[in-house]
PDB file of C-alpha atoms and ligand atoms in Angstrom:
ATOM      1  CA  MET V 114      -5.411   3.140  12.554  1.00 96.00           C
ATOM      2  CA  LYS V 115      -4.658  -0.126  10.786  1.00 98.00           C
ATOM      3  CA  LEU V 116      -1.130  -1.310  10.138  1.00 98.00           C
ATOM      4  CA  SER V 117      -0.011  -2.842   6.847  1.00 99.00           C
ATOM      5  CA  PRO V 118       3.645  -3.866   7.169  1.00 98.00           C
ATOM      6  CA  SER V 119       5.529  -3.643   3.866  1.00 98.00           C
ATOM      7  CA  LEU V 120       7.677  -6.679   3.197  1.00 98.00           C
ATOM      8  CA  LEU V 121      10.026  -4.686   0.983  1.00 98.00           C
ATOM      9  CA  SER V 122      12.387  -4.190   3.919  1.00 98.00           C
ATOM     10  CA  ALA V 123      11.925  -7.736   5.264  1.00 98.00           C
ATOM     11  CA  ASP V 124      14.342 -10.629   4.744  1.00 98.00           C
ATOM     12  CA  PHE V 125      13.213 -12.047   1.374  1.00 98.00           C
ATOM     13  CA  GLY V 126      14.683 -15.406   2.316  1.00 98.00           C
ATOM     14  CA  ARG V 127      12.283 -15.729   5.266  1.00 98.00           C
ATOM     15  CA  LEU V 128       9.104 -13.989   4.120  1.00 98.00           C
ATOM     16  CA  ALA V 129       6.645 -16.337   5.843  1.00 98.00           C
ATOM     17  CA  GLU V 130       8.423 -15.890   9.174  1.00 98.00           C
ATOM     18  CA  GLU V 131       8.636 -12.133   8.699  1.00 98.00           C
ATOM     19  CA  ILE V 132       4.856 -11.974   8.127  1.00 98.00           C
ATOM     20  CA  ARG V 133       4.191 -14.124  11.191  1.00 98.00           C
ATOM     21  CA  ALA V 134       6.451 -11.995  13.394  1.00 98.00           C
ATOM     22  CA  VAL V 135       3.928  -9.129  13.197  1.00 98.00           C
ATOM     23  CA  GLU V 136       0.783 -11.077  12.309  1.00 98.00           C
ATOM     24  CA  ASP V 137      -1.154 -10.149  15.488  1.00 98.00           C
ATOM     25  CA  LEU V 138      -0.478  -6.460  14.881  1.00 98.00           C
ATOM     26  CA  SER V 139      -1.221  -6.427  11.156  1.00 98.00           C
ATOM     27  CA  ALA V 140      -4.514  -5.558   9.452  1.00 98.00           C
ATOM     28  CA  PHE V 141      -2.929  -6.360   6.073  1.00 99.00           C
ATOM     29  CA  VAL V 142       0.347  -7.566   4.597  1.00 98.00           C
ATOM     30  CA  HIS V 143       1.678  -5.069   2.027  1.00 99.00           C
ATOM     31  CA  PHE V 144       3.342  -6.498  -1.072  1.00 99.00           C
ATOM     32  CA  ASP V 145       5.340  -4.204  -3.357  1.00 99.00           C
ATOM     33  CA  VAL V 146       5.132  -5.629  -6.860  1.00 99.00           C
ATOM     34  CA  MET V 147       7.574  -3.832  -9.194  1.00 98.00           C
ATOM     35  CA  ASP V 148       8.382  -4.517 -12.830  1.00 98.00           C
ATOM     36  CA  GLY V 149      11.567  -2.580 -13.555  1.00 98.00           C
ATOM     37  CA  HIS V 150       9.623  -0.353 -15.990  1.00 98.00           C
ATOM     38  CA  PHE V 151       7.041   1.585 -14.039  1.00 98.00           C
ATOM     39  CA  VAL V 152       9.669   1.975 -11.323  1.00 98.00           C
ATOM     40  CA  PRO V 153      13.431   1.377 -11.547  1.00 98.00           C
ATOM     41  CA  ASN V 154      13.317  -1.686  -9.305  1.00 98.00           C
ATOM     42  CA  LEU V 155      12.269  -5.329  -9.651  1.00 98.00           C
ATOM     43  CA  THR V 156      10.820  -7.214  -6.727  1.00 98.00           C
ATOM     44  CA  ILE V 157       8.257  -9.991  -6.487  1.00 98.00           C
ATOM     45  CA  GLY V 158       5.280 -11.133  -8.519  1.00 98.00           C
ATOM     46  CA  PRO V 159       2.294 -13.489  -8.385  1.00 98.00           C
ATOM     47  CA  PRO V 160       4.177 -16.768  -7.684  1.00 98.00           C
ATOM     48  CA  VAL V 161       5.725 -15.426  -4.489  1.00 98.00           C
ATOM     49  CA  VAL V 162       2.627 -13.583  -3.295  1.00 98.00           C
ATOM     50  CA  ASN V 163       0.344 -16.563  -3.978  1.00 98.00           C
ATOM     51  CA  ALA V 164       2.726 -18.991  -2.255  1.00 98.00           C
ATOM     52  CA  LEU V 165       2.550 -16.936   0.948  1.00 98.00           C
ATOM     53  CA  ARG V 166      -1.234 -17.368   1.192  1.00 97.00           C
ATOM     54  CA  ARG V 167      -1.042 -20.599   3.105  1.00 97.00           C
ATOM     55  CA  HIS V 168       1.304 -19.080   5.689  1.00 98.00           C
ATOM     56  CA  THR V 169      -1.077 -16.454   7.072  1.00 98.00           C
ATOM     57  CA  SER V 170      -4.741 -15.526   7.355  1.00 97.00           C
ATOM     58  CA  VAL V 171      -4.069 -11.767   7.307  1.00 98.00           C
ATOM     59  CA  PRO V 172      -5.577 -10.081   4.210  1.00 98.00           C
ATOM     60  CA  PHE V 173      -3.178  -9.063   1.435  1.00 99.00           C
ATOM     61  CA  ASP V 174      -2.655  -5.495   0.282  1.00 98.00           C
ATOM     62  CA  ILE V 175      -1.006  -5.849  -3.124  1.00 99.00           C
ATOM     63  CA  HIS V 176       0.605  -2.652  -4.434  1.00 99.00           C
ATOM     64  CA  LEU V 177       1.180  -2.932  -8.169  1.00 99.00           C
ATOM     65  CA  MET V 178       3.956  -0.629  -9.369  1.00 99.00           C
ATOM     66  CA  ILE V 179       3.843  -2.041 -12.882  1.00 98.00           C
ATOM     67  CA  GLU V 180       2.969  -0.754 -16.361  1.00 98.00           C
ATOM     68  CA  ARG V 181       0.275  -3.322 -17.227  1.00 98.00           C
ATOM     69  CA  PRO V 182      -1.896  -3.849 -14.128  1.00 98.00           C
ATOM     70  CA  ALA V 183      -4.888  -5.072 -16.182  1.00 98.00           C
ATOM     71  CA  VAL V 184      -2.765  -7.902 -17.570  1.00 98.00           C
ATOM     72  CA  TYR V 185      -1.144  -9.044 -14.327  1.00 98.00           C
ATOM     73  CA  ALA V 186      -3.790  -8.406 -11.632  1.00 98.00           C
ATOM     74  CA  PRO V 187      -5.717 -11.596 -12.531  1.00 98.00           C
ATOM     75  CA  ARG V 188      -2.646 -13.691 -11.719  1.00 98.00           C
ATOM     76  CA  PHE V 189      -3.000 -12.984  -7.992  1.00 98.00           C
ATOM     77  CA  ARG V 190      -5.202 -15.266  -5.908  1.00 98.00           C
ATOM     78  CA  VAL V 191      -7.455 -12.941  -3.943  1.00 98.00           C
ATOM     79  CA  GLY V 192     -10.616 -12.906  -1.845  1.00 98.00           C
ATOM     80  CA  PRO V 193     -13.071 -10.233  -0.632  1.00 98.00           C
ATOM     81  CA  ALA V 194     -10.818  -9.043   2.230  1.00 98.00           C
ATOM     82  CA  ASP V 195      -7.798  -8.413  -0.025  1.00 99.00           C
ATOM     83  CA  VAL V 196      -6.947  -5.233  -1.920  1.00 99.00           C
ATOM     84  CA  ILE V 197      -5.183  -4.820  -5.235  1.00 99.00           C
ATOM     85  CA  THR V 198      -3.911  -1.290  -5.809  1.00 99.00           C
ATOM     86  CA  PHE V 199      -2.760   0.006  -9.198  1.00 99.00           C
ATOM     87  CA  HIS V 200      -1.199   3.318 -10.205  1.00 99.00           C
ATOM     88  CA  VAL V 201      -3.225   5.876 -12.131  1.00 98.00           C
ATOM     89  CA  GLU V 202      -0.033   6.671 -14.115  1.00 98.00           C
ATOM     90  CA  ALA V 203       0.307   3.114 -15.461  1.00 98.00           C
ATOM     91  CA  VAL V 204      -0.167   2.417 -19.175  1.00 97.00           C
ATOM     92  CA  ASP V 205      -3.514   0.603 -18.936  1.00 98.00           C
ATOM     93  CA  PRO V 206      -6.581   2.907 -18.810  1.00 98.00           C
ATOM     94  CA  PRO V 207      -7.703   3.266 -15.151  1.00 98.00           C
ATOM     95  CA  ALA V 208     -11.349   2.509 -15.935  1.00 98.00           C
ATOM     96  CA  GLU V 209     -10.337  -0.790 -17.512  1.00 98.00           C
ATOM     97  CA  VAL V 210      -8.049  -1.728 -14.614  1.00 98.00           C
ATOM     98  CA  ILE V 211     -10.793  -0.988 -12.092  1.00 98.00           C
ATOM     99  CA  GLY V 212     -13.135  -3.299 -14.009  1.00 98.00           C
ATOM    100  CA  VAL V 213     -10.560  -6.091 -14.107  1.00 98.00           C
ATOM    101  CA  ILE V 214      -9.709  -5.882 -10.390  1.00 99.00           C
ATOM    102  CA  ARG V 215     -13.385  -5.585  -9.422  1.00 98.00           C
ATOM    103  CA  GLY V 216     -14.043  -8.744 -11.414  1.00 98.00           C
ATOM    104  CA  LEU V 217     -11.558 -10.650  -9.248  1.00 98.00           C
ATOM    105  CA  GLY V 218     -13.796 -10.177  -6.210  1.00 98.00           C
ATOM    106  CA  CYS V 219     -11.337  -8.175  -4.100  1.00 98.00           C
ATOM    107  CA  LYS V 220     -11.195  -4.507  -3.112  1.00 98.00           C
ATOM    108  CA  VAL V 221      -9.932  -1.984  -5.667  1.00 99.00           C
ATOM    109  CA  GLY V 222      -7.227   0.510  -4.756  1.00 99.00           C
ATOM    110  CA  ILE V 223      -5.850   3.397  -6.787  1.00 99.00           C
ATOM    111  CA  SER V 224      -2.526   5.100  -6.109  1.00 99.00           C
ATOM    112  CA  LEU V 225      -0.588   8.084  -7.355  1.00 98.00           C
ATOM    113  CA  ARG V 226       2.983   9.316  -7.296  1.00 98.00           C
ATOM    114  CA  PRO V 227       3.785  12.366  -5.131  1.00 98.00           C
ATOM    115  CA  SER V 228       4.157  14.451  -8.331  1.00 98.00           C
ATOM    116  CA  THR V 229       0.774  13.481  -9.815  1.00 98.00           C
ATOM    117  CA  PRO V 230      -2.025  15.974  -9.118  1.00 97.00           C
ATOM    118  CA  LEU V 231      -4.841  14.673  -6.956  1.00 97.00           C
ATOM    119  CA  GLU V 232      -7.250  15.622  -9.771  1.00 97.00           C
ATOM    120  CA  ALA V 233      -5.955  12.620 -11.747  1.00 98.00           C
ATOM    121  CA  ILE V 234      -7.775  10.170  -9.504  1.00 98.00           C
ATOM    122  CA  LEU V 235     -10.958  12.164  -8.857  1.00 97.00           C
ATOM    123  CA  PRO V 236     -12.967  10.675 -11.741  1.00 97.00           C
ATOM    124  CA  TYR V 237     -12.374   7.211 -10.261  1.00 98.00           C
ATOM    125  CA  LEU V 238     -13.212   7.920  -6.609  1.00 97.00           C
ATOM    126  CA  PRO V 239     -16.797   6.630  -6.930  1.00 97.00           C
ATOM    127  CA  ARG V 240     -15.503   3.299  -8.240  1.00 98.00           C
ATOM    128  CA  VAL V 241     -12.656   2.445  -5.840  1.00 98.00           C
ATOM    129  CA  ASP V 242     -12.509   1.164  -2.258  1.00 98.00           C
ATOM    130  CA  TRP V 243      -9.244   2.724  -1.288  1.00 98.00           C
ATOM    131  CA  VAL V 244      -6.743   5.369  -2.250  1.00 98.00           C
ATOM    132  CA  LEU V 245      -3.070   4.771  -1.589  1.00 98.00           C
ATOM    133  CA  VAL V 246      -1.312   8.108  -1.166  1.00 98.00           C
ATOM    134  CA  MET V 247       2.393   7.738  -1.912  1.00 98.00           C
ATOM    135  CA  SER V 248       4.482   9.787   0.481  1.00 98.00           C
ATOM    136  CA  VAL V 249       7.747   8.860  -1.293  1.00 98.00           C
ATOM    137  CA  GLU V 250       8.578   8.300  -4.950  1.00 98.00           C
ATOM    138  CA  PRO V 251       7.603   4.654  -5.552  1.00 98.00           C
ATOM    139  CA  GLY V 252      10.421   2.170  -6.077  1.00 98.00           C
ATOM    140  CA  PHE V 253      12.419   1.783  -2.898  1.00 98.00           C
ATOM    141  CA  GLY V 254      12.035   1.432   0.841  1.00 98.00           C
ATOM    142  CA  GLY V 255      13.785   3.605   3.402  1.00 98.00           C
ATOM    143  CA  GLN V 256      13.209   6.988   1.743  1.00 98.00           C
ATOM    144  CA  ARG V 257      12.311  10.244   3.459  1.00 98.00           C
ATOM    145  CA  PHE V 258       8.628  11.167   3.897  1.00 98.00           C
ATOM    146  CA  VAL V 259       7.523  13.940   1.490  1.00 98.00           C
ATOM    147  CA  PRO V 260       5.884  16.489   3.843  1.00 97.00           C
ATOM    148  CA  GLU V 261       3.474  17.758   1.133  1.00 98.00           C
ATOM    149  CA  ALA V 262       1.713  14.403   1.464  1.00 98.00           C
ATOM    150  CA  LEU V 263       0.017  15.650   4.658  1.00 98.00           C
ATOM    151  CA  ASP V 264      -1.922  18.340   2.786  1.00 98.00           C
ATOM    152  CA  ARG V 265      -2.842  15.848   0.099  1.00 98.00           C
ATOM    153  CA  ILE V 266      -4.260  13.459   2.686  1.00 98.00           C
ATOM    154  CA  ARG V 267      -6.340  16.279   4.197  1.00 98.00           C
ATOM    155  CA  GLU V 268      -7.598  17.367   0.792  1.00 98.00           C
ATOM    156  CA  LEU V 269      -8.442  13.800  -0.161  1.00 98.00           C
ATOM    157  CA  ARG V 270     -10.289  13.334   3.140  1.00 97.00           C
ATOM    158  CA  GLU V 271     -12.508  16.298   2.200  1.00 97.00           C
ATOM    159  CA  LEU V 272     -13.048  15.064  -1.347  1.00 96.00           C
ATOM    160  CA  ILE V 273     -14.025  11.597  -0.165  1.00 96.00           C
ATOM    161  CA  GLY V 274     -16.597  13.013   2.249  1.00 93.00           C
ATOM    162  CA  ASP V 275     -18.800  10.205   3.542  1.00 93.00           C
ATOM    163  CA  ARG V 276     -18.046   7.797   0.686  1.00 95.00           C
ATOM    164  CA  PRO V 277     -16.729   4.426   1.929  1.00 96.00           C
ATOM    165  CA  VAL V 278     -13.200   4.958   0.599  1.00 98.00           C
ATOM    166  CA  THR V 279     -10.223   4.094   2.793  1.00 98.00           C
ATOM    167  CA  ILE V 280      -7.116   6.289   2.780  1.00 98.00           C
ATOM    168  CA  ALA V 281      -3.848   4.367   2.982  1.00 99.00           C
ATOM    169  CA  VAL V 282      -0.474   6.109   3.096  1.00 99.00           C
ATOM    170  CA  ASP V 283       2.799   4.553   1.982  1.00 99.00           C
ATOM    171  CA  GLY V 284       6.397   5.690   2.332  1.00 98.00           C
ATOM    172  CA  GLY V 285       8.705   7.143   4.939  1.00 98.00           C
ATOM    173  CA  ILE V 286       6.372   6.622   7.880  1.00 98.00           C
ATOM    174  CA  LYS V 287       8.179   6.334  11.227  1.00 98.00           C
ATOM    175  CA  ARG V 288       7.287   6.716  14.854  1.00 98.00           C
ATOM    176  CA  GLU V 289       8.196  10.427  14.611  1.00 98.00           C
ATOM    177  CA  ASN V 290       5.622  11.308  11.941  1.00 98.00           C
ATOM    178  CA  VAL V 291       2.953   8.589  12.103  1.00 98.00           C
ATOM    179  CA  ARG V 292       0.713  10.609  14.424  1.00 98.00           C
ATOM    180  CA  GLN V 293       0.615  13.515  11.953  1.00 98.00           C
ATOM    181  CA  VAL V 294      -0.234  11.141   9.105  1.00 98.00           C
ATOM    182  CA  VAL V 295      -3.133   9.648  11.057  1.00 98.00           C
ATOM    183  CA  GLU V 296      -4.367  13.078  12.173  1.00 98.00           C
ATOM    184  CA  ALA V 297      -4.360  14.218   8.546  1.00 98.00           C
ATOM    185  CA  GLY V 298      -6.837  11.433   7.777  1.00 98.00           C
ATOM    186  CA  ALA V 299      -4.959   8.215   7.023  1.00 98.00           C
ATOM    187  CA  GLU V 300      -6.682   5.022   8.137  1.00 98.00           C
ATOM    188  CA  VAL V 301      -4.139   2.480   6.934  1.00 98.00           C
ATOM    189  CA  ILE V 302      -0.448   3.024   7.606  1.00 98.00           C
ATOM    190  CA  ILE V 303       2.024   1.168   5.428  1.00 99.00           C
ATOM    191  CA  ALA V 304       5.487   0.915   6.904  1.00 98.00           C
ATOM    192  CA  GLY V 305       8.480  -1.077   5.734  1.00 98.00           C
ATOM    193  CA  SER V 306      11.815   0.048   7.123  1.00 98.00           C
ATOM    194  CA  ALA V 307      10.233   1.299  10.374  1.00 98.00           C
ATOM    195  CA  ILE V 308       9.232  -2.303  11.082  1.00 98.00           C
ATOM    196  CA  TYR V 309      11.651  -4.614   9.342  1.00 98.00           C
ATOM    197  CA  ALA V 310      14.894  -2.659   9.443  1.00 95.00           C
ATOM    198  CA  GLU V 311      14.795  -2.850  13.252  1.00 83.00           C
ATOM    199  CA  GLY V 312      16.008  -5.912  15.093  1.00 91.00           C
ATOM    200  CA  ASP V 313      12.599  -6.833  16.493  1.00 98.00           C
ATOM    201  CA  PRO V 314       9.715  -6.305  14.016  1.00 98.00           C
ATOM    202  CA  ALA V 315       6.971  -6.930  16.595  1.00 98.00           C
ATOM    203  CA  ALA V 316       8.420  -4.408  19.047  1.00 98.00           C
ATOM    204  CA  ALA V 317       8.854  -1.886  16.221  1.00 98.00           C
ATOM    205  CA  ALA V 318       5.249  -2.430  15.079  1.00 98.00           C
ATOM    206  CA  ARG V 319       3.958  -1.950  18.635  1.00 98.00           C
ATOM    207  CA  THR V 320       5.970   1.264  18.952  1.00 98.00           C
ATOM    208  CA  LEU V 321       4.546   2.551  15.677  1.00 98.00           C
ATOM    209  CA  ILE V 322       0.959   1.763  16.703  1.00 98.00           C
ATOM    210  CA  ALA V 323       1.467   3.432  20.080  1.00 98.00           C
ATOM    211  CA  ALA V 324       2.903   6.531  18.399  1.00 98.00           C
ATOM    212  CA  ALA V 325      -0.015   6.604  15.961  1.00 98.00           C
ATOM    213  CA  GLU V 326      -2.407   6.572  18.880  1.00 96.00           C
ATOM    214  CA  GLY V 327      -0.494   9.377  20.593  1.00 93.00           C
ATOM    215  CA  ARG V 328       0.865   7.176  23.358  1.00 88.00           C
TER     216      ARG V 328
HETATM  217  C1  LIG E  93       7.887   2.092  -2.039  1.00 62.06           C
HETATM  218  C2  LIG E  93       6.904   1.097  -1.500  1.00 62.06           C
HETATM  219  C3  LIG E  93       6.686   1.131  -0.045  1.00 62.06           C
HETATM  220  C4  LIG E  93       7.928   0.897   0.791  1.00 62.06           C
HETATM  221  C5  LIG E  93       7.785   1.717   2.011  1.00 62.06           C
HETATM  222  O1  LIG E  93       7.769   2.109  -3.416  1.00 62.06           O
HETATM  223  O2  LIG E  93       5.650   1.277  -2.122  1.00 62.06           O
HETATM  224  O3  LIG E  93       5.660   0.213   0.348  1.00 62.06           O
HETATM  225  O4  LIG E  93       8.134  -0.424   1.168  1.00 62.06           O
HETATM  226  O5  LIG E  93       8.953   1.582   2.730  1.00 62.06           O
HETATM  227  P1  LIG E  93       9.334   2.580   3.913  1.00 62.06           P
HETATM  228  O6  LIG E  93       8.286   2.419   4.961  1.00 62.06           O
HETATM  229  O7  LIG E  93      10.671   2.113   4.309  1.00 62.06           O
HETATM  230  O8  LIG E  93       9.346   3.947   3.303  1.00 62.06           O
HETATM  231 ZN1  LIG E  94       4.045   0.026  -1.322  1.00 62.06          ZN
END
């Protein structure tokens, strides 16, 4: 299992330090980009994400919860190890967004709300590198894990078969349920409040990894 700590629950006044606190334990850094339209919350955008580049060498996992991903994706500075994920429910046609993100030279991720049927992303599976399964309604950290997500992960695992598509899961993951999420088929675990709402992010990340591995 790979950990992608979500900065949404970190101290926004000390983002570089918050990234570095768990750097050795992180496969990615998860950025929640929200526009106040696609979701009822506003967070950070390209200037903040790009400025954090020089503070870490960990790849970026950029989660776009915005209406116009095709317009804004090119404003992020990315390389081959980074991922930009957009939502299938966004206004821009998914096929167009995939083309735009692919053209940036990074990995392409597609995500869906808990209420969106899995069928919505199936046509795009051959063209993406990862699927981000939302296990809470996108918009805020610290929400409760939607248990139906486990069946969705299993179903997606089957649908992906031996295609090289990574399953990432985002929302409500804690030490109590992380093992189940991994056993269902998740390869990347995104966790915000479980890491940053604790006093010691590194200790919390280690606990989460141990729980994921059944220790
Ligand atoms: C929610 C975000 C998540 C959020 C997860 O819209 O996409 O990345 O930070 O936070 P927790 O782990 O607290 O549910
Ligand atoms: Zn997210």
